[in-house]
mmCIF file of C-alpha atoms in Angstrom:
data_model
loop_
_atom_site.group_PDB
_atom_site.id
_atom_site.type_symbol
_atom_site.label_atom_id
_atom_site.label_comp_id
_atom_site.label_asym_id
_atom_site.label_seq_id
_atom_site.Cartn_x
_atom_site.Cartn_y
_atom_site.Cartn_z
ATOM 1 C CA UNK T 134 65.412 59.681 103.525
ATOM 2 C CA UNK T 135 64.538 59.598 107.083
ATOM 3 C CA UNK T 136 66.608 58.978 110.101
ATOM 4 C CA UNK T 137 66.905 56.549 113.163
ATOM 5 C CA UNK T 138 68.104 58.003 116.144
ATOM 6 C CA UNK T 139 70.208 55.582 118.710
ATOM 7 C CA UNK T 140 69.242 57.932 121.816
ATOM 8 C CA UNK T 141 71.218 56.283 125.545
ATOM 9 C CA UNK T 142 68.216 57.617 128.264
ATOM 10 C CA UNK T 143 70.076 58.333 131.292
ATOM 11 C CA UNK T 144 69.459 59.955 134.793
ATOM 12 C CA UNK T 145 72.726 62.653 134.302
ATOM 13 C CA UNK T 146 71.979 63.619 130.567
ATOM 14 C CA UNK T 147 68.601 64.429 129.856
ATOM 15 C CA UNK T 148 69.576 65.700 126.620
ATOM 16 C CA UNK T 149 68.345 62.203 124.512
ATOM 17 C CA UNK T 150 65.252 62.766 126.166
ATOM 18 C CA UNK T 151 64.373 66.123 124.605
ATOM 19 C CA UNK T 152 65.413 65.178 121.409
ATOM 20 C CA UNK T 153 63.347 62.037 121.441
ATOM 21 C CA UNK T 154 60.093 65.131 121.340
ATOM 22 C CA UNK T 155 61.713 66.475 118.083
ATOM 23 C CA UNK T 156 62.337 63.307 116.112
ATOM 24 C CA UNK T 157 60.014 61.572 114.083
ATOM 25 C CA UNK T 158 61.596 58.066 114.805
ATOM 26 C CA UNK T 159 64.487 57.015 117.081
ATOM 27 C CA UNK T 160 64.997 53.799 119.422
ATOM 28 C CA UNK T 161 66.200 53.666 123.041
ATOM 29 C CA UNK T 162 69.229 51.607 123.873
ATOM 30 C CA UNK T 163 68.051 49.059 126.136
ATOM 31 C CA UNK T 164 69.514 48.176 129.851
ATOM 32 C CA UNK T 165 71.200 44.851 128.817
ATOM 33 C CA UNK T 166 72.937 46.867 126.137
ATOM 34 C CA UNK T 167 76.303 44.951 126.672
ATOM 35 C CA UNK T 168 74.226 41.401 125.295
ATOM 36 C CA UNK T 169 71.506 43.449 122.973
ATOM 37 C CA UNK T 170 72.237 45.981 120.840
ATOM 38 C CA UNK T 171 69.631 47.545 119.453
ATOM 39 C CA UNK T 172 68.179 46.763 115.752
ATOM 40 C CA UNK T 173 67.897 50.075 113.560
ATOM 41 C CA UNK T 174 67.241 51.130 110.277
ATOM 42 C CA UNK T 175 69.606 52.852 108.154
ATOM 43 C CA UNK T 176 70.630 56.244 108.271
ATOM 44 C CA UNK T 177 71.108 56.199 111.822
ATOM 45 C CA UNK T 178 72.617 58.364 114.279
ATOM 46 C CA UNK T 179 73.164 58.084 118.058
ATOM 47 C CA UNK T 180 73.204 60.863 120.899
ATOM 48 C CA UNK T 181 73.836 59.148 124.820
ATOM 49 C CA UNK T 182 76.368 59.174 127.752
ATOM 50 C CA UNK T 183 79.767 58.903 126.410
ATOM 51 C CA UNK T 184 80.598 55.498 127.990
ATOM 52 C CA UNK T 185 77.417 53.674 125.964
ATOM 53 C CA UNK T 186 78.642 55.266 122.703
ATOM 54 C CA UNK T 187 82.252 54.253 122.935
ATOM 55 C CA UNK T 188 80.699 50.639 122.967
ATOM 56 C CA UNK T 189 78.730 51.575 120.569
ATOM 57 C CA UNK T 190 81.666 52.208 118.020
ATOM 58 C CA UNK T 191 82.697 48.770 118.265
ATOM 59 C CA UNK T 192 79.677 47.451 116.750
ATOM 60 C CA UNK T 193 79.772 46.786 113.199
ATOM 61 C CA UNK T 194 75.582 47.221 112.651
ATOM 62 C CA UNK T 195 75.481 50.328 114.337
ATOM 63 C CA UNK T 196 78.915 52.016 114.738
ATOM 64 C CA UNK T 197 78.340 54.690 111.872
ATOM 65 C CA UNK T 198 75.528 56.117 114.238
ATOM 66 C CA UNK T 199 78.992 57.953 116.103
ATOM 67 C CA UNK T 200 80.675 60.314 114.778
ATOM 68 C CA UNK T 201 82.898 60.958 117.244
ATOM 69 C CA UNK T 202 86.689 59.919 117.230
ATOM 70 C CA UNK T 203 87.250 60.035 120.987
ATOM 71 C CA UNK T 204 91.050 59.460 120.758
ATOM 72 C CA UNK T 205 91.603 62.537 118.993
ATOM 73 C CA UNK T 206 89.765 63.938 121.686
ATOM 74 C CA UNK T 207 92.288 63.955 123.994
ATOM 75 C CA UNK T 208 93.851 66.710 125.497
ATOM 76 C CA UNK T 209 97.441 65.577 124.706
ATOM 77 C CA UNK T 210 95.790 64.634 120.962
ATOM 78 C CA UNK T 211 94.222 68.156 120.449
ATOM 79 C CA UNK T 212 96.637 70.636 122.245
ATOM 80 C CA UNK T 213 99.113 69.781 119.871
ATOM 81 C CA UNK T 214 97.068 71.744 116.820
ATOM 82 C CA UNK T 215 95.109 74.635 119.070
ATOM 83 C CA UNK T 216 97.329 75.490 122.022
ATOM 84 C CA UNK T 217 98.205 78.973 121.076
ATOM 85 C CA UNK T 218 94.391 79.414 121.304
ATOM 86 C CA UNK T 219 94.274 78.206 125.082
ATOM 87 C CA UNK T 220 94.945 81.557 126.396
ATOM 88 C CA UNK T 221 96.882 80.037 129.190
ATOM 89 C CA UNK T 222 99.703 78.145 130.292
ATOM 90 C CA UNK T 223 99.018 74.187 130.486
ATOM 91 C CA UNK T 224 101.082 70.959 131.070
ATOM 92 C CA UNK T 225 100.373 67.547 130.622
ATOM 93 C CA UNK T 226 101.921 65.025 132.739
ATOM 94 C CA UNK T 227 101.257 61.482 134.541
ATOM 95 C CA UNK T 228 98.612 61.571 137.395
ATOM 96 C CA UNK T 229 101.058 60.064 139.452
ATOM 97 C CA UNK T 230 103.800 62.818 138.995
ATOM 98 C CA UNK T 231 101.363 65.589 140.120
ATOM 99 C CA UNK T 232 103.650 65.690 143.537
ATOM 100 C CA UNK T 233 107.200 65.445 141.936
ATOM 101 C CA UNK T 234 106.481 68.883 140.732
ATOM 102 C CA UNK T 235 106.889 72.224 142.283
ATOM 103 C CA UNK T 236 104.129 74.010 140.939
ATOM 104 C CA UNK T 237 104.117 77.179 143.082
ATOM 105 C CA UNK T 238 108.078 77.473 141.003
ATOM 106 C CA UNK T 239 105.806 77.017 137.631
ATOM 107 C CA UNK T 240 102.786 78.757 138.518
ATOM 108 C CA UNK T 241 101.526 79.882 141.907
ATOM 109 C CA UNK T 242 99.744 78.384 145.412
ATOM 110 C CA UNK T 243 96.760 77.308 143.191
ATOM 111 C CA UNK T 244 96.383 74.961 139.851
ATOM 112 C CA UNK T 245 93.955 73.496 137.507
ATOM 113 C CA UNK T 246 94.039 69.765 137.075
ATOM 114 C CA UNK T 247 91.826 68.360 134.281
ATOM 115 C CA UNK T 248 91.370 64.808 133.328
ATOM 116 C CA UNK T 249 93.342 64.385 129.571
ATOM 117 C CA UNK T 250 90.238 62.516 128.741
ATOM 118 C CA UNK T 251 86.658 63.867 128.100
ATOM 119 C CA UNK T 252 85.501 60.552 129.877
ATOM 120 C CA UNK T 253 86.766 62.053 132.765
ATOM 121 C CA UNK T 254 87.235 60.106 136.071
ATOM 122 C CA UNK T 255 87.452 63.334 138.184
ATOM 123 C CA UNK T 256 85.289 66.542 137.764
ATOM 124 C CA UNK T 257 88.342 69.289 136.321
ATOM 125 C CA UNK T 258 88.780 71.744 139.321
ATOM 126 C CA UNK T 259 91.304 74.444 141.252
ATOM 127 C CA UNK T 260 93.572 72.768 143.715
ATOM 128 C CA UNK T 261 96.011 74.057 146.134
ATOM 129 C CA UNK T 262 99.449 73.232 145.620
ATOM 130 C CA UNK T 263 99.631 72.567 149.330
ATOM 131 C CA UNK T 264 97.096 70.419 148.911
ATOM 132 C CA UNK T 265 98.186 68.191 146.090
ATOM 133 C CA UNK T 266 99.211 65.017 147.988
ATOM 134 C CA UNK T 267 95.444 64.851 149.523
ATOM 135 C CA UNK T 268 94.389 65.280 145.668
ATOM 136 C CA UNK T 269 96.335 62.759 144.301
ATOM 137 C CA UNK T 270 95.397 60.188 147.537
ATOM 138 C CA UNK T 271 91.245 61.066 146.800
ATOM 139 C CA UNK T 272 91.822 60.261 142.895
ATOM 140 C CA UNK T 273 94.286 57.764 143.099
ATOM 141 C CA UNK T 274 91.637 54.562 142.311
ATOM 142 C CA UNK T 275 90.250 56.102 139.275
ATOM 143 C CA UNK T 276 93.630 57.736 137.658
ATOM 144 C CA UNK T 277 96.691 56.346 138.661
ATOM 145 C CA UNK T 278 97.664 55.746 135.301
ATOM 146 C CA UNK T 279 96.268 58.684 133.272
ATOM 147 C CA UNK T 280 97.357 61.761 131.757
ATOM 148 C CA UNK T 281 96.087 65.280 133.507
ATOM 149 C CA UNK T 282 96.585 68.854 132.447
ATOM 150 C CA UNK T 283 97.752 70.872 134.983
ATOM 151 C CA UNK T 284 96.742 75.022 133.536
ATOM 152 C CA UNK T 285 97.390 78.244 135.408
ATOM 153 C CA UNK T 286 94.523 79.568 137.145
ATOM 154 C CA UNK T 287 92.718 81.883 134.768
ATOM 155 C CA UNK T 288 89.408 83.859 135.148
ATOM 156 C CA UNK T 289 87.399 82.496 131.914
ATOM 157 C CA UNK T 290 84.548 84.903 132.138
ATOM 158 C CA UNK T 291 81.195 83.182 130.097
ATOM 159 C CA UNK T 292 81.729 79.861 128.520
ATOM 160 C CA UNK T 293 79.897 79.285 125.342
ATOM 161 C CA UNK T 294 79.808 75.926 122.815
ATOM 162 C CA UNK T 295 79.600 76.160 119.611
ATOM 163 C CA UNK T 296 78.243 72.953 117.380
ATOM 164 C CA UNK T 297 80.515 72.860 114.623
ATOM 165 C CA UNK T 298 80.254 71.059 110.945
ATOM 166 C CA UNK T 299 82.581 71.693 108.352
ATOM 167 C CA UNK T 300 84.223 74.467 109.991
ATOM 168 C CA UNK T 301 80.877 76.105 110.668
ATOM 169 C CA UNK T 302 78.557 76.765 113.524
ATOM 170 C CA UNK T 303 75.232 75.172 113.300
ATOM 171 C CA UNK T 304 74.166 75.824 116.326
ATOM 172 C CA UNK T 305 75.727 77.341 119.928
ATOM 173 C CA UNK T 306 74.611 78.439 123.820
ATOM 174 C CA UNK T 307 75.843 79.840 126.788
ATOM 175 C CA UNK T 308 76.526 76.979 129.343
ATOM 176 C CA UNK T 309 76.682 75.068 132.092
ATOM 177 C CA UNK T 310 73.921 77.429 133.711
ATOM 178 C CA UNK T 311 70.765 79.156 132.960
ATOM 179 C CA UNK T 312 69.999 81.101 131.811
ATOM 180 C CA UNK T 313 71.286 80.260 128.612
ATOM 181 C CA UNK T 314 72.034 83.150 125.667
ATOM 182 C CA UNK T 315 73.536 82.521 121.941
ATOM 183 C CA UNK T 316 77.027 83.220 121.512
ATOM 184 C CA UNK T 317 78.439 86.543 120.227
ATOM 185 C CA UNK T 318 79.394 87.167 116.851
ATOM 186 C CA UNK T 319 83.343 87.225 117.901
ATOM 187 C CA UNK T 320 82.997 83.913 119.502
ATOM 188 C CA UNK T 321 81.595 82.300 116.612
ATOM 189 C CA UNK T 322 84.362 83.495 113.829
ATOM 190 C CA UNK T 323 87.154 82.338 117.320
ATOM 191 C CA UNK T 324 84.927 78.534 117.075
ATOM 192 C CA UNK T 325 85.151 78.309 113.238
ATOM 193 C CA UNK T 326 88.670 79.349 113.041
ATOM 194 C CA UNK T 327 89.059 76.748 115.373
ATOM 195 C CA UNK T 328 87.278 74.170 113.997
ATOM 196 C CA UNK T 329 88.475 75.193 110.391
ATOM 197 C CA UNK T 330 91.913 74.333 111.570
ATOM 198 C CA UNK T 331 91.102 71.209 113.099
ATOM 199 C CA UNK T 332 89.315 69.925 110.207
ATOM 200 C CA UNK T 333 92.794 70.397 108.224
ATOM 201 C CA UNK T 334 94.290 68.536 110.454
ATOM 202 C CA UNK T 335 92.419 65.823 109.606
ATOM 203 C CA UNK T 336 89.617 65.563 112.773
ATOM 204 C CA UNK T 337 86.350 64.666 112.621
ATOM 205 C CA UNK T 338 83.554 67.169 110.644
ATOM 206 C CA UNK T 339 81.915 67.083 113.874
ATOM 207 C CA UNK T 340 82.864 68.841 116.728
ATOM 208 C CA UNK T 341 82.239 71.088 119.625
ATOM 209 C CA UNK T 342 84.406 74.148 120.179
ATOM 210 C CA UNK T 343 83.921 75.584 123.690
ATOM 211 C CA UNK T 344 85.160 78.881 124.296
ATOM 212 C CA UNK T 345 85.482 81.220 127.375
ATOM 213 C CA UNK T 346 84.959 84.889 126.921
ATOM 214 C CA UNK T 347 86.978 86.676 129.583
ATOM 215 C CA UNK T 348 89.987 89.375 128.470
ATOM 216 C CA UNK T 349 90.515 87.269 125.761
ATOM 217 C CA UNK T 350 88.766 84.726 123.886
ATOM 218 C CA UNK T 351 90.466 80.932 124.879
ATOM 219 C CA UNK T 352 89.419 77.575 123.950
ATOM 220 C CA UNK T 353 87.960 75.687 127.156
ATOM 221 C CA UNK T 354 88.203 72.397 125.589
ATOM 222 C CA UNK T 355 87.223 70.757 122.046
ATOM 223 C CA UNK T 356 84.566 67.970 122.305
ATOM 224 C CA UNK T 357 82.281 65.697 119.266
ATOM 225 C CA UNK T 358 78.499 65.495 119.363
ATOM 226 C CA UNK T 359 77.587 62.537 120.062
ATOM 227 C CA UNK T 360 77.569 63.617 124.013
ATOM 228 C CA UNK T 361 77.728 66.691 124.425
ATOM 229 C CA UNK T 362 74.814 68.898 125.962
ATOM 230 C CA UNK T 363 72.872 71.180 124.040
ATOM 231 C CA UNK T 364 71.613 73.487 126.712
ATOM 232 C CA UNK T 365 69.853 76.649 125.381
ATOM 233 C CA UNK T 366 70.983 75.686 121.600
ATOM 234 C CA UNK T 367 68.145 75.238 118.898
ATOM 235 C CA UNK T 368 67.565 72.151 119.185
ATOM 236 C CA UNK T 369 66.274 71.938 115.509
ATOM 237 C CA UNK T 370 69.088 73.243 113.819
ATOM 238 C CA UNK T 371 71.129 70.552 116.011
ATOM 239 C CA UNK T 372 68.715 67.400 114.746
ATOM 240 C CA UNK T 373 68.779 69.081 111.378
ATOM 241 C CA UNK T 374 72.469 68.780 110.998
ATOM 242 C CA UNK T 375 73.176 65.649 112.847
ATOM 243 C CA UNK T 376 70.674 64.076 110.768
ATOM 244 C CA UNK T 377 71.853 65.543 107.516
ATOM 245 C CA UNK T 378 75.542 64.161 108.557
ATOM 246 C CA UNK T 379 74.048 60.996 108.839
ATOM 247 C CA UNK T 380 72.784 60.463 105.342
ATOM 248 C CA UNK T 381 75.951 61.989 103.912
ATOM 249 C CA UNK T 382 78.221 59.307 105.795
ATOM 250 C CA UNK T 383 75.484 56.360 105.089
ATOM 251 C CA UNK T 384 75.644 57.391 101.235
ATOM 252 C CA UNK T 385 79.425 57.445 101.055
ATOM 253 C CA UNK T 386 79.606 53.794 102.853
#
């Protein structure tokens, strides 16, 4: 049974675009997505920029191409089940709070803020506490409203992710930089315990586990794989199993 792939071709994620040399047959969402939705055959699967395949999920045709349940991939979803495997200290609070807080009481001169979403409307980073109010002014527009994690400042060491199915890896890399390398044994068996215990929890079969290997392993964040970059991952063991998930969920429709 062969499948379509739903692949979003975008300047910032070239990652559809490789893929599109490994497939044998895949269509390309076209610009006036938002009146045309592409027409695919059936098993399909998709792979674009996050914001295309959250619209995509709300399209009966073609909504079984996602696998991802972005809700559950919230921080404030997600922490709930893995935190003891964050390695660090982390709060989630209102944006707007950020400066009704004395962090340098909780922490020390210097935070890290992440969006609670993986959509996120500011790039996670280190911020000064003395700093905060000129944080919160710059993001105001985009996050007045939202959740952030505010995290002690911990040295990560190499970040790895770790495609997960079932509680397994399929496939994993190094990232965000080149060169890329495969993940050590002990990261893998940290990712499927991880993924293991998320998948009793009742999340998606799916998922990415990305974990930092510093003087101890921690969980960076959890993610799907719908959009999410492969870097130096083998990129046929990735179509393999996305593909293979495909049929399974088409078959049990």
């Amino acid at each position: 049974m062969s499948v379509t792939w739903i692949l979003d071709f975008d300047y910032d994620f070239t990652a559809p675009q490789e893929v599109s040399r490994h497939v044998e047959k895949f269509v390309v969402v076209p610009q006036d997505f938002l009146v045309r939705w592409p027409e695919v055959d059936h098993p399909c699967v998709a792979y674009g920029t996050m914001r295309k395949l959250m619209m995509m999920t709300r399209q009966p045709e073609i909504c079984e191409a996602v696998f991802d349940d972005y809700l559950s991939l919230r921080c404030s979803y997600y922490y709930r089940y893995i935190y003891e495997f964050l390695g660090r200290k982390a709060f989630i609070i209102p944006f707007q709070a950020l400066t009704c807080v004395s962090w340098s009481e909780v922490f020390s001169e210097r935070v890290f803020i992440r969006p609670d979403q993986n959509t996120k409307p500011f790039d996670a980073q280190t911020v000064n506490v003395g700093e905060m109010d000129a944080f919160v002014e710059r993001y105001r527009h985009r996050s007045l409203y939202d959740l952030v994690v505010v995290s002690e400042v911990v040295e990560l060491g190499d970040e790895y992710r770790c495609f997960c199915r079932n509680g397994r890896v399929f496939c994993h890399s190094s990232y965000p930089e080149p060169p890329y390398h495969p993940a050590p044994p002990r990261v893998l068996e940290f990712a499927e315990k991880v993924a293991t215990l998320l998948l009793d929890k009742g999340f998606s079969s799916m998922l990415t586990i990305d974990v930092a290997c510093g003087d101890r392993l921690r969980v960076v964040e959890i993610g799907g794989v719908n959009s999410w970059g492969i870097y130096g991952a083998n990129i046929e063991d990735f179509i393999r199993n996305m593909e293979e998930e495909a049929i399974i969920r088409y078959q049990e429709m």
